[in-house]
Amino acid sequence: MSEELPEDAPIVLFDGVCNLCAGFVQFIVPRDDEEIFHFASLQSDVGQRLLADHGLAEDHLDSIVLIEGEDAYVKSAAVLRIGEHLGGVYALGRPLRYLPRRLRDWGYDVVAANRYRVFGKKDQCMMPTGNVQERFLD
């Protein structure tokens, strides 16, 4: 795993013990043809540092966070922005950004609040393998 932060590469922060969140990362990886995304768990030192650097408190531990340079996207905004980067059918969610954020995040929060109960929880963060491993920061 890489310890250096990549310049200008989008970084996805995720709950490393959440099965749904780890599944979302595993969804992104094969669809990221240009391998632009890097990943770190919210619980990691890198994740905590990035949250602090972007003024995001630890209460964002129930959220997917996308860091792009000085910009940080959380919850539904992060998911929509990731879809834009992936392109193709995944960018079709782009018009949803015109819905009020409060409405978009309400749906996100319902899933986030129940993610451990519905999808389960790991004892430890997911460990990447193969060439994906170098895209994980820690």
mmCIF file with all atom_site columns, C-alpha atoms in Angstrom, residues 27-109:
data_model
loop_
_atom_site.group_PDB
_atom_site.id
_atom_site.type_symbol
_atom_site.label_atom_id
_atom_site.label_alt_id
_atom_site.label_comp_id
_atom_site.label_asym_id
_atom_site.label_entity_id
_atom_site.label_seq_id
_atom_site.pdbx_PDB_ins_code
_atom_site.Cartn_x
_atom_site.Cartn_y
_atom_site.Cartn_z
_atom_site.occupancy
_atom_site.B_iso_or_equiv
_atom_site.pdbx_formal_charge
_atom_site.auth_seq_id
_atom_site.auth_comp_id
_atom_site.auth_asym_id
_atom_site.auth_atom_id
_atom_site.pdbx_PDB_model_num
ATOM 1  C CA . PHE A 1 27  ? -17.577 -1.987 -7.581  1.00 0.00 ? 27  PHE A CA 1
ATOM 2  C CA . ILE A 1 28  ? -15.452 1.042  -8.493  1.00 0.00 ? 28  ILE A CA 1
ATOM 3  C CA . VAL A 1 29  ? -12.125 -0.728 -9.075  1.00 0.00 ? 29  VAL A CA 1
ATOM 4  C CA . PRO A 1 30  ? -12.984 -2.777 -12.200 1.00 0.00 ? 30  PRO A CA 1
ATOM 5  C CA . ARG A 1 31  ? -14.920 0.121  -13.719 1.00 0.00 ? 31  ARG A CA 1
ATOM 6  C CA . ASP A 1 32  ? -12.111 2.613  -13.195 1.00 0.00 ? 32  ASP A CA 1
ATOM 7  C CA . ASP A 1 33  ? -10.454 1.879  -16.545 1.00 0.00 ? 33  ASP A CA 1
ATOM 8  C CA . GLU A 1 34  ? -7.977  4.748  -16.215 1.00 0.00 ? 34  GLU A CA 1
ATOM 9  C CA . GLU A 1 35  ? -7.144  3.789  -12.603 1.00 0.00 ? 35  GLU A CA 1
ATOM 10 C CA . ILE A 1 36  ? -7.596  7.367  -11.408 1.00 0.00 ? 36  ILE A CA 1
ATOM 11 C CA . PHE A 1 37  ? -9.105  6.557  -8.008  1.00 0.00 ? 37  PHE A CA 1
ATOM 12 C CA . HIS A 1 38  ? -7.101  5.926  -4.886  1.00 0.00 ? 38  HIS A CA 1
ATOM 13 C CA . PHE A 1 39  ? -8.652  4.603  -1.698  1.00 0.00 ? 39  PHE A CA 1
ATOM 14 C CA . ALA A 1 40  ? -8.238  4.868  2.065   1.00 0.00 ? 40  ALA A CA 1
ATOM 15 C CA . SER A 1 41  ? -10.409 3.813  4.944   1.00 0.00 ? 41  SER A CA 1
ATOM 16 C CA . LEU A 1 42  ? -11.915 6.554  7.055   1.00 0.00 ? 42  LEU A CA 1
ATOM 17 C CA . GLN A 1 43  ? -10.401 4.872  10.112  1.00 0.00 ? 43  GLN A CA 1
ATOM 18 C CA . SER A 1 44  ? -6.833  4.997  8.769   1.00 0.00 ? 44  SER A CA 1
ATOM 19 C CA . ASP A 1 45  ? -4.300  7.688  9.638   1.00 0.00 ? 45  ASP A CA 1
ATOM 20 C CA . VAL A 1 46  ? -4.456  8.913  6.022   1.00 0.00 ? 46  VAL A CA 1
ATOM 21 C CA . GLY A 1 47  ? -8.249  9.020  6.124   1.00 0.00 ? 47  GLY A CA 1
ATOM 22 C CA . GLN A 1 48  ? -8.268  10.910 9.416   1.00 0.00 ? 48  GLN A CA 1
ATOM 23 C CA . ARG A 1 49  ? -5.677  13.375 8.128   1.00 0.00 ? 49  ARG A CA 1
ATOM 24 C CA . LEU A 1 50  ? -7.630  14.027 4.917   1.00 0.00 ? 50  LEU A CA 1
ATOM 25 C CA . LEU A 1 51  ? -10.850 14.559 6.868   1.00 0.00 ? 51  LEU A CA 1
ATOM 26 C CA . ALA A 1 52  ? -9.104  17.061 9.142   1.00 0.00 ? 52  ALA A CA 1
ATOM 27 C CA . ASP A 1 53  ? -7.378  18.809 6.217   1.00 0.00 ? 53  ASP A CA 1
ATOM 28 C CA . HIS A 1 54  ? -10.775 19.363 4.590   1.00 0.00 ? 54  HIS A CA 1
ATOM 29 C CA . GLY A 1 55  ? -12.567 20.460 7.755   1.00 0.00 ? 55  GLY A CA 1
ATOM 30 C CA . LEU A 1 56  ? -14.642 17.310 8.011   1.00 0.00 ? 56  LEU A CA 1
ATOM 31 C CA . ALA A 1 57  ? -15.259 16.036 11.509  1.00 0.00 ? 57  ALA A CA 1
ATOM 32 C CA . GLU A 1 58  ? -15.197 12.419 12.555  1.00 0.00 ? 58  GLU A CA 1
ATOM 33 C CA . ASP A 1 59  ? -18.987 12.423 12.289  1.00 0.00 ? 59  ASP A CA 1
ATOM 34 C CA . HIS A 1 60  ? -18.477 11.749 8.577   1.00 0.00 ? 60  HIS A CA 1
ATOM 35 C CA . LEU A 1 61  ? -17.435 8.189  9.421   1.00 0.00 ? 61  LEU A CA 1
ATOM 36 C CA . ASP A 1 62  ? -20.806 6.971  8.148   1.00 0.00 ? 62  ASP A CA 1
ATOM 37 C CA . SER A 1 63  ? -20.213 8.466  4.719   1.00 0.00 ? 63  SER A CA 1
ATOM 38 C CA . ILE A 1 64  ? -18.364 7.904  1.508   1.00 0.00 ? 64  ILE A CA 1
ATOM 39 C CA . VAL A 1 65  ? -16.065 10.894 1.088   1.00 0.00 ? 65  VAL A CA 1
ATOM 40 C CA . LEU A 1 66  ? -14.426 11.874 -2.194  1.00 0.00 ? 66  LEU A CA 1
ATOM 41 C CA . ILE A 1 67  ? -11.398 14.154 -2.003  1.00 0.00 ? 67  ILE A CA 1
ATOM 42 C CA . GLU A 1 68  ? -10.361 15.978 -5.170  1.00 0.00 ? 68  GLU A CA 1
ATOM 43 C CA . GLY A 1 69  ? -7.582  18.427 -4.483  1.00 0.00 ? 69  GLY A CA 1
ATOM 44 C CA . GLU A 1 70  ? -9.077  21.124 -2.255  1.00 0.00 ? 70  GLU A CA 1
ATOM 45 C CA . ASP A 1 71  ? -12.645 19.881 -2.799  1.00 0.00 ? 71  ASP A CA 1
ATOM 46 C CA . ALA A 1 72  ? -14.413 17.307 -0.654  1.00 0.00 ? 72  ALA A CA 1
ATOM 47 C CA . TYR A 1 73  ? -17.695 15.625 -1.529  1.00 0.00 ? 73  TYR A CA 1
ATOM 48 C CA . VAL A 1 74  ? -19.685 13.669 1.047   1.00 0.00 ? 74  VAL A CA 1
ATOM 49 C CA . LYS A 1 75  ? -22.618 11.288 0.971   1.00 0.00 ? 75  LYS A CA 1
ATOM 50 C CA . SER A 1 76  ? -24.745 11.515 -2.186  1.00 0.00 ? 76  SER A CA 1
ATOM 51 C CA . ALA A 1 77  ? -22.544 14.226 -3.709  1.00 0.00 ? 77  ALA A CA 1
ATOM 52 C CA . ALA A 1 78  ? -19.553 11.861 -3.464  1.00 0.00 ? 78  ALA A CA 1
ATOM 53 C CA . VAL A 1 79  ? -21.447 8.979  -5.073  1.00 0.00 ? 79  VAL A CA 1
ATOM 54 C CA . LEU A 1 80  ? -22.688 11.188 -7.928  1.00 0.00 ? 80  LEU A CA 1
ATOM 55 C CA . ARG A 1 81  ? -19.208 12.634 -8.530  1.00 0.00 ? 81  ARG A CA 1
ATOM 56 C CA . ILE A 1 82  ? -17.672 9.145  -8.584  1.00 0.00 ? 82  ILE A CA 1
ATOM 57 C CA . GLY A 1 83  ? -20.290 8.177  -11.182 1.00 0.00 ? 83  GLY A CA 1
ATOM 58 C CA . GLU A 1 84  ? -19.297 11.186 -13.289 1.00 0.00 ? 84  GLU A CA 1
ATOM 59 C CA . HIS A 1 85  ? -15.665 10.068 -13.211 1.00 0.00 ? 85  HIS A CA 1
ATOM 60 C CA . LEU A 1 86  ? -16.570 6.508  -14.167 1.00 0.00 ? 86  LEU A CA 1
ATOM 61 C CA . GLY A 1 87  ? -18.591 7.830  -17.104 1.00 0.00 ? 87  GLY A CA 1
ATOM 62 C CA . GLY A 1 88  ? -20.900 5.856  -19.318 1.00 0.00 ? 88  GLY A CA 1
ATOM 63 C CA . VAL A 1 89  ? -24.067 4.585  -17.681 1.00 0.00 ? 89  VAL A CA 1
ATOM 64 C CA . TYR A 1 90  ? -22.718 5.591  -14.239 1.00 0.00 ? 90  TYR A CA 1
ATOM 65 C CA . ALA A 1 91  ? -22.772 9.265  -15.228 1.00 0.00 ? 91  ALA A CA 1
ATOM 66 C CA . LEU A 1 92  ? -26.526 9.060  -15.855 1.00 0.00 ? 92  LEU A CA 1
ATOM 67 C CA . GLY A 1 93  ? -27.062 10.011 -12.224 1.00 0.00 ? 93  GLY A CA 1
ATOM 68 C CA . ARG A 1 94  ? -25.676 13.472 -12.977 1.00 0.00 ? 94  ARG A CA 1
ATOM 69 C CA . PRO A 1 95  ? -29.150 15.126 -13.159 1.00 0.00 ? 95  PRO A CA 1
ATOM 70 C CA . LEU A 1 96  ? -29.804 13.993 -9.570  1.00 0.00 ? 96  LEU A CA 1
ATOM 71 C CA . ARG A 1 97  ? -27.397 16.682 -8.394  1.00 0.00 ? 97  ARG A CA 1
ATOM 72 C CA . TYR A 1 98  ? -30.166 19.185 -9.148  1.00 0.00 ? 98  TYR A CA 1
ATOM 73 C CA . LEU A 1 99  ? -32.346 17.636 -6.445  1.00 0.00 ? 99  LEU A CA 1
ATOM 74 C CA . PRO A 1 100 ? -31.987 19.378 -3.113  1.00 0.00 ? 100 PRO A CA 1
ATOM 75 C CA . ARG A 1 101 ? -28.992 17.960 -1.270  1.00 0.00 ? 101 ARG A CA 1
ATOM 76 C CA . ARG A 1 102 ? -31.139 17.462 1.818   1.00 0.00 ? 102 ARG A CA 1
ATOM 77 C CA . LEU A 1 103 ? -33.440 15.120 -0.123  1.00 0.00 ? 103 LEU A CA 1
ATOM 78 C CA . ARG A 1 104 ? -30.550 13.213 -1.749  1.00 0.00 ? 104 ARG A CA 1
ATOM 79 C CA . ASP A 1 105 ? -28.754 12.841 1.568   1.00 0.00 ? 105 ASP A CA 1
ATOM 80 C CA . TRP A 1 106 ? -31.928 11.694 3.346   1.00 0.00 ? 106 TRP A CA 1
ATOM 81 C CA . GLY A 1 107 ? -31.947 8.554  1.184   1.00 0.00 ? 107 GLY A CA 1
ATOM 82 C CA . TYR A 1 108 ? -28.224 8.130  1.687   1.00 0.00 ? 108 TYR A CA 1
ATOM 83 C CA . ASP A 1 109 ? -28.590 8.507  5.472   1.00 0.00 ? 109 ASP A CA 1
#
